[in-house]
Amino acid sequence: DGGITQSPKYLFRKEGQNVTLSCEQNLNHDAMYWYRQDPGQGLRLIYYSQIVNDFQKGDIAEGYSVSREKKESFPLTVTSAQKNPTAFYLCASRPETGGTYEQYFGPGTRLTVT
Amino acid sequence: RKEVEQDPGPFNVPEGATVAFNCTYSNSASQSFFWYRQDCRKEPKLLMSVYSSGNEDGRFTAQLNRASQYISLLIRDSKLSDSATYLCVVIHLRDNQGGKLIFGQGTELSVKP
């Protein structure tokens, strides 16, 4: 089945530790995105990548890092520099061509840092 | 002012009711518009795109008013399964943001028996 997978579904970490969230897609989409959702708020863009080996900061990139070594994969690292890392993290993708702009989301990872 | 604003609700309606959600956006250069649905603790899923001429998909009707920078979603004959948060989403293509989705905070709908 084609889709976007994120793992793990729930993640618990101690403050001061870096943690990497996985995002994989087999939709052959060029563009991939990471969003963060906090309770009662809309999604906010952390990073995005339109092509392999290239990525750009979104609105709230501080304390996060990404890589895009393969088209299928766009992992997000939440570093110890991120002041409020506890949130619901969503990965999305869309085809770059075809004039369609809607994005498709993975099931998300809930990160809790204590 | 937020770029995309929605009434957060919650909207509590009985089964069979008609309910309408409104959304306003601040950037007149916005080009594409969507409604996403998000169930509790799940990812958002595309409900429908919104076209200038208005569009309908079964019990759902979406409208766009570019002059007023306003989008709406109408749900007729609401079902228990319609209970969810509805997210208004706008895109304006900028040089450096590759079609970034801009989300409203969502409107919560609860349909009761």
PDB file of N, CA, C and O in Angstrom, chain A residues 16-70:
ATOM      1  N   GLY A  16      17.079  17.302  27.571  1.00  0.00           N
ATOM      2  CA  GLY A  16      18.513  17.329  27.297  1.00  0.00           C
ATOM      3  C   GLY A  16      18.968  16.292  26.301  1.00  0.00           C
ATOM      4  O   GLY A  16      20.125  16.306  25.863  1.00  0.00           O
ATOM      5  N   GLN A  17      18.064  15.378  25.900  1.00  0.00           N
ATOM      6  CA  GLN A  17      18.421  14.349  24.929  1.00  0.00           C
ATOM      7  C   GLN A  17      17.922  14.753  23.553  1.00  0.00           C
ATOM      8  O   GLN A  17      16.823  15.295  23.411  1.00  0.00           O
ATOM      9  N   ASN A  18      18.723  14.475  22.540  1.00  0.00           N
ATOM     10  CA  ASN A  18      18.240  14.617  21.172  1.00  0.00           C
ATOM     11  C   ASN A  18      17.399  13.390  20.817  1.00  0.00           C
ATOM     12  O   ASN A  18      17.648  12.293  21.317  1.00  0.00           O
ATOM     13  N   VAL A  19      16.439  13.582  19.941  1.00  0.00           N
ATOM     14  CA  VAL A  19      15.613  12.453  19.509  1.00  0.00           C
ATOM     15  C   VAL A  19      15.294  12.627  18.032  1.00  0.00           C
ATOM     16  O   VAL A  19      15.071  13.744  17.563  1.00  0.00           O
ATOM     17  N   THR A  20      15.294  11.513  17.290  1.00  0.00           N
ATOM     18  CA  THR A  20      15.017  11.559  15.849  1.00  0.00           C
ATOM     19  C   THR A  20      13.701  10.859  15.547  1.00  0.00           C
ATOM     20  O   THR A  20      13.489   9.714  15.951  1.00  0.00           O
ATOM     21  N   LEU A  21      12.849  11.575  14.811  1.00  0.00           N
ATOM     22  CA  LEU A  21      11.554  11.053  14.388  1.00  0.00           C
ATOM     23  C   LEU A  21      11.665  10.640  12.927  1.00  0.00           C
ATOM     24  O   LEU A  21      12.193  11.377  12.092  1.00  0.00           O
ATOM     25  N   SER A  22      11.125   9.460  12.646  1.00  0.00           N
ATOM     26  CA  SER A  22      11.223   8.909  11.299  1.00  0.00           C
ATOM     27  C   SER A  22      10.014   9.284  10.445  1.00  0.00           C
ATOM     28  O   SER A  22       8.880   9.341  10.949  1.00  0.00           O
ATOM     29  N   CYS A  23      10.234   9.534   9.154  1.00  0.00           N
ATOM     30  CA  CYS A  23       9.159   9.726   8.189  1.00  0.00           C
ATOM     31  C   CYS A  23       9.579   9.102   6.866  1.00  0.00           C
ATOM     32  O   CYS A  23      10.632   9.450   6.318  1.00  0.00           O
ATOM     33  N   GLU A  24       8.764   8.175   6.385  1.00  0.00           N
ATOM     34  CA  GLU A  24       9.045   7.487   5.127  1.00  0.00           C
ATOM     35  C   GLU A  24       7.795   7.523   4.256  1.00  0.00           C
ATOM     36  O   GLU A  24       6.685   7.346   4.755  1.00  0.00           O
ATOM     37  N   GLN A  25       7.990   7.724   2.945  1.00  0.00           N
ATOM     38  CA  GLN A  25       6.848   7.679   2.029  1.00  0.00           C
ATOM     39  C   GLN A  25       7.216   6.889   0.783  1.00  0.00           C
ATOM     40  O   GLN A  25       8.352   6.970   0.311  1.00  0.00           O
ATOM     41  N   ASN A  26       6.245   6.144   0.278  1.00  0.00           N
ATOM     42  CA  ASN A  26       6.450   5.378  -0.958  1.00  0.00           C
ATOM     43  C   ASN A  26       5.493   5.842  -2.040  1.00  0.00           C
ATOM     44  O   ASN A  26       5.078   5.064  -2.906  1.00  0.00           O
ATOM     45  N   LEU A  27       5.153   7.122  -1.987  1.00  0.00           N
ATOM     46  CA  LEU A  27       4.237   7.729  -2.946  1.00  0.00           C
ATOM     47  C   LEU A  27       4.973   8.362  -4.122  1.00  0.00           C
ATOM     48  O   LEU A  27       4.347   8.925  -5.014  1.00  0.00           O
ATOM     49  N   ASN A  28       6.290   8.305  -4.074  1.00  0.00           N
ATOM     50  CA  ASN A  28       7.127   8.951  -5.088  1.00  0.00           C
ATOM     51  C   ASN A  28       6.915  10.466  -5.120  1.00  0.00           C
ATOM     52  O   ASN A  28       7.066  11.104  -6.163  1.00  0.00           O
ATOM     53  N   HIS A  29       6.584  11.021  -3.954  1.00  0.00           N
ATOM     54  CA  HIS A  29       6.414  12.466  -3.864  1.00  0.00           C
ATOM     55  C   HIS A  29       7.770  13.150  -3.724  1.00  0.00           C
ATOM     56  O   HIS A  29       8.667  12.653  -3.037  1.00  0.00           O
ATOM     57  N   ASP A  30       7.880  14.315  -4.366  1.00  0.00           N
ATOM     58  CA  ASP A  30       9.139  15.046  -4.287  1.00  0.00           C
ATOM     59  C   ASP A  30       9.252  15.865  -3.000  1.00  0.00           C
ATOM     60  O   ASP A  30      10.314  15.942  -2.396  1.00  0.00           O
ATOM     61  N   ALA A  31       8.175  16.507  -2.614  1.00  0.00           N
ATOM     62  CA  ALA A  31       8.225  17.444  -1.486  1.00  0.00           C
ATOM     63  C   ALA A  31       7.768  16.772  -0.192  1.00  0.00           C
ATOM     64  O   ALA A  31       6.805  16.016  -0.179  1.00  0.00           O
ATOM     65  N   MET A  32       8.484  17.070   0.859  1.00  0.00           N
ATOM     66  CA  MET A  32       8.117  16.545   2.185  1.00  0.00           C
ATOM     67  C   MET A  32       8.193  17.668   3.214  1.00  0.00           C
ATOM     68  O   MET A  32       8.981  18.620   3.053  1.00  0.00           O
ATOM     69  N   TYR A  33       7.383  17.542   4.254  1.00  0.00           N
ATOM     70  CA  TYR A  33       7.217  18.615   5.227  1.00  0.00           C
ATOM     71  C   TYR A  33       7.149  18.043   6.644  1.00  0.00           C
ATOM     72  O   TYR A  33       6.639  16.935   6.857  1.00  0.00           O
ATOM     73  N   TRP A  34       7.596  18.829   7.588  1.00  0.00           N
ATOM     74  CA  TRP A  34       7.390  18.522   9.007  1.00  0.00           C
ATOM     75  C   TRP A  34       6.621  19.667   9.652  1.00  0.00           C
ATOM     76  O   TRP A  34       6.987  20.839   9.511  1.00  0.00           O
ATOM     77  N   TYR A  35       5.555  19.270  10.381  1.00  0.00           N
ATOM     78  CA  TYR A  35       4.743  20.217  11.125  1.00  0.00           C
ATOM     79  C   TYR A  35       4.715  19.811  12.586  1.00  0.00           C
ATOM     80  O   TYR A  35       4.877  18.645  12.929  1.00  0.00           O
ATOM     81  N   ARG A  36       4.399  20.781  13.378  1.00  0.00           N
ATOM     82  CA  ARG A  36       4.191  20.541  14.800  1.00  0.00           C
ATOM     83  C   ARG A  36       2.798  21.035  15.152  1.00  0.00           C
ATOM     84  O   ARG A  36       2.362  22.094  14.676  1.00  0.00           O
ATOM     85  N   GLN A  37       2.083  20.267  16.003  1.00  0.00           N
ATOM     86  CA  GLN A  37       0.760  20.693  16.443  1.00  0.00           C
ATOM     87  C   GLN A  37       0.722  20.683  17.960  1.00  0.00           C
ATOM     88  O   GLN A  37       1.044  19.677  18.600  1.00  0.00           O
ATOM     89  N   ASP A  38       0.306  21.810  18.530  1.00  0.00           N
ATOM     90  CA  ASP A  38       0.102  21.925  19.960  1.00  0.00           C
ATOM     91  C   ASP A  38      -1.399  22.011  20.225  1.00  0.00           C
ATOM     92  O   ASP A  38      -2.163  22.453  19.355  1.00  0.00           O
ATOM     93  N   PRO A  39      -1.841  21.628  21.420  1.00  0.00           N
ATOM     94  CA  PRO A  39      -3.288  21.607  21.707  1.00  0.00           C
ATOM     95  C   PRO A  39      -3.955  22.938  21.408  1.00  0.00           C
ATOM     96  O   PRO A  39      -3.468  23.991  21.811  1.00  0.00           O
ATOM     97  N   GLY A  40      -5.073  22.882  20.688  1.00  0.00           N
ATOM     98  CA  GLY A  40      -5.845  24.075  20.404  1.00  0.00           C
ATOM     99  C   GLY A  40      -5.219  24.992  19.367  1.00  0.00           C
ATOM    100  O   GLY A  40      -5.711  26.103  19.144  1.00  0.00           O
ATOM    101  N   GLN A  41      -4.158  24.533  18.719  1.00  0.00           N
ATOM    102  CA  GLN A  41      -3.496  25.380  17.729  1.00  0.00           C
ATOM    103  C   GLN A  41      -3.452  24.689  16.381  1.00  0.00           C
ATOM    104  O   GLN A  41      -3.522  23.462  16.285  1.00  0.00           O
ATOM    105  N   GLY A  42      -3.295  25.502  15.369  1.00  0.00           N
ATOM    106  CA  GLY A  42      -3.112  24.948  14.039  1.00  0.00           C
ATOM    107  C   GLY A  42      -1.711  24.381  13.890  1.00  0.00           C
ATOM    108  O   GLY A  42      -0.849  24.578  14.734  1.00  0.00           O
ATOM    109  N   LEU A  43      -1.498  23.666  12.794  1.00  0.00           N
ATOM    110  CA  LEU A  43      -0.185  23.105  12.521  1.00  0.00           C
ATOM    111  C   LEU A  43       0.788  24.217  12.127  1.00  0.00           C
ATOM    112  O   LEU A  43       0.409  25.163  11.432  1.00  0.00           O
ATOM    113  N   ARG A  44       2.020  24.083  12.566  1.00  0.00           N
ATOM    114  CA  ARG A  44       3.052  25.053  12.208  1.00  0.00           C
ATOM    115  C   ARG A  44       4.212  24.338  11.525  1.00  0.00           C
ATOM    116  O   ARG A  44       4.648  23.277  11.969  1.00  0.00           O
ATOM    117  N   LEU A  45       4.731  24.960  10.476  1.00  0.00           N
ATOM    118  CA  LEU A  45       5.757  24.334   9.648  1.00  0.00           C
ATOM    119  C   LEU A  45       7.122  24.452  10.287  1.00  0.00           C
ATOM    120  O   LEU A  45       7.564  25.556  10.633  1.00  0.00           O
ATOM    121  N   ILE A  46       7.819  23.322  10.396  1.00  0.00           N
ATOM    122  CA  ILE A  46       9.160  23.295  10.980  1.00  0.00           C
ATOM    123  C   ILE A  46      10.219  23.352   9.867  1.00  0.00           C
ATOM    124  O   ILE A  46      11.069  24.246   9.850  1.00  0.00           O
ATOM    125  N   TYR A  47      10.187  22.392   8.976  1.00  0.00           N
ATOM    126  CA  TYR A  47      11.127  22.304   7.850  1.00  0.00           C
ATOM    127  C   TYR A  47      10.381  21.717   6.660  1.00  0.00           C
ATOM    128  O   TYR A  47       9.401  21.002   6.826  1.00  0.00           O
ATOM    129  N   TYR A  48      10.905  21.977   5.474  1.00  0.00           N
ATOM    130  CA  TYR A  48      10.385  21.304   4.298  1.00  0.00           C
ATOM    131  C   TYR A  48      11.517  21.060   3.308  1.00  0.00           C
ATOM    132  O   TYR A  48      12.561  21.704   3.360  1.00  0.00           O
ATOM    133  N   SER A  49      11.255  20.109   2.421  1.00  0.00           N
ATOM    134  CA  SER A  49      12.248  19.744   1.406  1.00  0.00           C
ATOM    135  C   SER A  49      11.521  19.508   0.096  1.00  0.00           C
ATOM    136  O   SER A  49      10.559  18.745   0.037  1.00  0.00           O
ATOM    137  N   GLN A  50      11.984  20.161  -0.945  1.00  0.00           N
ATOM    138  CA  GLN A  50      11.339  20.008  -2.253  1.00  0.00           C
ATOM    139  C   GLN A  50      12.093  19.033  -3.151  1.00  0.00           C
ATOM    140  O   GLN A  50      11.571  18.623  -4.196  1.00  0.00           O
ATOM    141  N   ILE A  51      13.315  18.687  -2.738  1.00  0.00           N
ATOM    142  CA  ILE A  51      14.116  17.793  -3.568  1.00  0.00           C
ATOM    143  C   ILE A  51      15.180  17.151  -2.696  1.00  0.00           C
ATOM    144  O   ILE A  51      15.550  17.710  -1.640  1.00  0.00           O
ATOM    145  N   VAL A  52      15.670  16.020  -3.134  1.00  0.00           N
ATOM    146  CA  VAL A  52      16.715  15.324  -2.363  1.00  0.00           C
ATOM    147  C   VAL A  52      17.922  16.232  -2.165  1.00  0.00           C
ATOM    148  O   VAL A  52      18.285  17.012  -3.054  1.00  0.00           O
ATOM    149  N   ASN A  53      18.504  16.137  -0.982  1.00  0.00           N
ATOM    150  CA  ASN A  53      19.702  16.897  -0.614  1.00  0.00           C
ATOM    151  C   ASN A  53      19.471  18.396  -0.515  1.00  0.00           C
ATOM    152  O   ASN A  53      20.430  19.180  -0.549  1.00  0.00           O
ATOM    153  N   ASP A  54      18.236  18.780  -0.373  1.00  0.00           N
ATOM    154  CA  ASP A  54      17.919  20.197  -0.178  1.00  0.00           C
ATOM    155  C   ASP A  54      16.748  20.321   0.777  1.00  0.00           C
ATOM    156  O   ASP A  54      15.771  19.571   0.672  1.00  0.00           O
ATOM    157  N   PHE A  55      16.834  21.265   1.707  1.00  0.00           N
ATOM    158  CA  PHE A  55      15.725  21.512   2.608  1.00  0.00           C
ATOM    159  C   PHE A  55      15.774  22.960   3.072  1.00  0.00           C
ATOM    160  O   PHE A  55      16.812  23.619   2.989  1.00  0.00           O
ATOM    161  N   GLN A  56      14.626  23.446   3.546  1.00  0.00           N
ATOM    162  CA  GLN A  56      14.495  24.843   3.928  1.00  0.00           C
ATOM    163  C   GLN A  56      13.827  24.956   5.289  1.00  0.00           C
ATOM    164  O   GLN A  56      12.978  24.121   5.646  1.00  0.00           O
ATOM    165  N   LYS A  57      14.163  26.001   6.020  1.00  0.00           N
ATOM    166  CA  LYS A  57      13.518  26.250   7.303  1.00  0.00           C
ATOM    167  C   LYS A  57      12.090  26.737   7.086  1.00  0.00           C
ATOM    168  O   LYS A  57      11.813  27.503   6.160  1.00  0.00           O
ATOM    169  N   GLY A  58      11.230  26.292   7.992  1.00  0.00           N
ATOM    170  CA  GLY A  58       9.876  26.805   8.037  1.00  0.00           C
ATOM    171  C   GLY A  58       9.781  27.926   9.056  1.00  0.00           C
ATOM    172  O   GLY A  58      10.751  28.642   9.307  1.00  0.00           O
ATOM    173  N   ASP A  59       8.634  28.038   9.679  1.00  0.00           N
ATOM    174  CA  ASP A  59       8.395  29.151  10.601  1.00  0.00           C
ATOM    175  C   ASP A  59       8.995  28.949  11.987  1.00  0.00           C
ATOM    176  O   ASP A  59       9.237  29.904  12.711  1.00  0.00           O
ATOM    177  N   ILE A  60       9.213  27.685  12.366  1.00  0.00           N
ATOM    178  CA  ILE A  60       9.668  27.415  13.740  1.00  0.00           C
ATOM    179  C   ILE A  60      10.808  26.400  13.746  1.00  0.00           C
ATOM    180  O   ILE A  60      10.781  25.419  14.467  1.00  0.00           O
ATOM    181  N   ALA A  61      11.848  26.661  12.966  1.00  0.00           N
ATOM    182  CA  ALA A  61      12.933  25.686  12.785  1.00  0.00           C
ATOM    183  C   ALA A  61      13.916  25.617  13.955  1.00  0.00           C
ATOM    184  O   ALA A  61      14.681  24.644  14.059  1.00  0.00           O
ATOM    185  N   GLU A  62      13.929  26.608  14.798  1.00  0.00           N
ATOM    186  CA  GLU A  62      14.937  26.640  15.867  1.00  0.00           C
ATOM    187  C   GLU A  62      14.807  25.432  16.788  1.00  0.00           C
ATOM    188  O   GLU A  62      13.729  25.115  17.285  1.00  0.00           O
ATOM    189  N   GLY A  63      15.956  24.751  16.995  1.00  0.00           N
ATOM    190  CA  GLY A  63      15.959  23.578  17.863  1.00  0.00           C
ATOM    191  C   GLY A  63      15.672  22.280  17.149  1.00  0.00           C
ATOM    192  O   GLY A  63      15.602  21.222  17.777  1.00  0.00           O
ATOM    193  N   TYR A  64      15.521  22.355  15.813  1.00  0.00           N
ATOM    194  CA  TYR A  64      15.255  21.168  14.994  1.00  0.00           C
ATOM    195  C   TYR A  64      16.293  21.059  13.897  1.00  0.00           C
ATOM    196  O   TYR A  64      16.885  22.053  13.486  1.00  0.00           O
ATOM    197  N   SER A  65      16.511  19.835  13.409  1.00  0.00           N
ATOM    198  CA  SER A  65      17.334  19.641  12.216  1.00  0.00           C
ATOM    199  C   SER A  65      16.739  18.505  11.401  1.00  0.00           C
ATOM    200  O   SER A  65      16.023  17.645  11.917  1.00  0.00           O
ATOM    201  N   VAL A  66      17.036  18.521  10.085  1.00  0.00           N
ATOM    202  CA  VAL A  66      16.511  17.503   9.183  1.00  0.00           C
ATOM    203  C   VAL A  66      17.608  17.091   8.214  1.00  0.00           C
ATOM    204  O   VAL A  66      18.645  17.739   8.102  1.00  0.00           O
ATOM    205  N   SER A  67      17.336  16.011   7.494  1.00  0.00           N
ATOM    206  CA  SER A  67      18.173  15.605   6.377  1.00  0.00           C
ATOM    207  C   SER A  67      17.270  15.023   5.312  1.00  0.00           C
ATOM    208  O   SER A  67      16.154  14.571   5.603  1.00  0.00           O
ATOM    209  N   ARG A  68      17.749  15.048   4.048  1.00  0.00           N
ATOM    210  CA  ARG A  68      16.959  14.458   2.953  1.00  0.00           C
ATOM    211  C   ARG A  68      17.957  13.779   2.008  1.00  0.00           C
ATOM    212  O   ARG A  68      18.244  14.247   0.919  1.00  0.00           O
ATOM    213  N   GLU A  69      18.447  12.646   2.453  1.00  0.00           N
ATOM    214  CA  GLU A  69      19.432  11.908   1.667  1.00  0.00           C
ATOM    215  C   GLU A  69      18.774  11.014   0.625  1.00  0.00           C
ATOM    216  O   GLU A  69      19.394  10.627  -0.361  1.00  0.00           O
ATOM    217  N   LYS A  70      17.525  10.651   0.885  1.00  0.00           N
ATOM    218  CA  LYS A  70      16.774   9.819  -0.060  1.00  0.00           C
ATOM    219  C   LYS A  70      15.413  10.452  -0.292  1.00  0.00           C
ATOM    220  O   LYS A  70      14.853  11.096   0.605  1.00  0.00           O
TER     221      LYS A  70
END
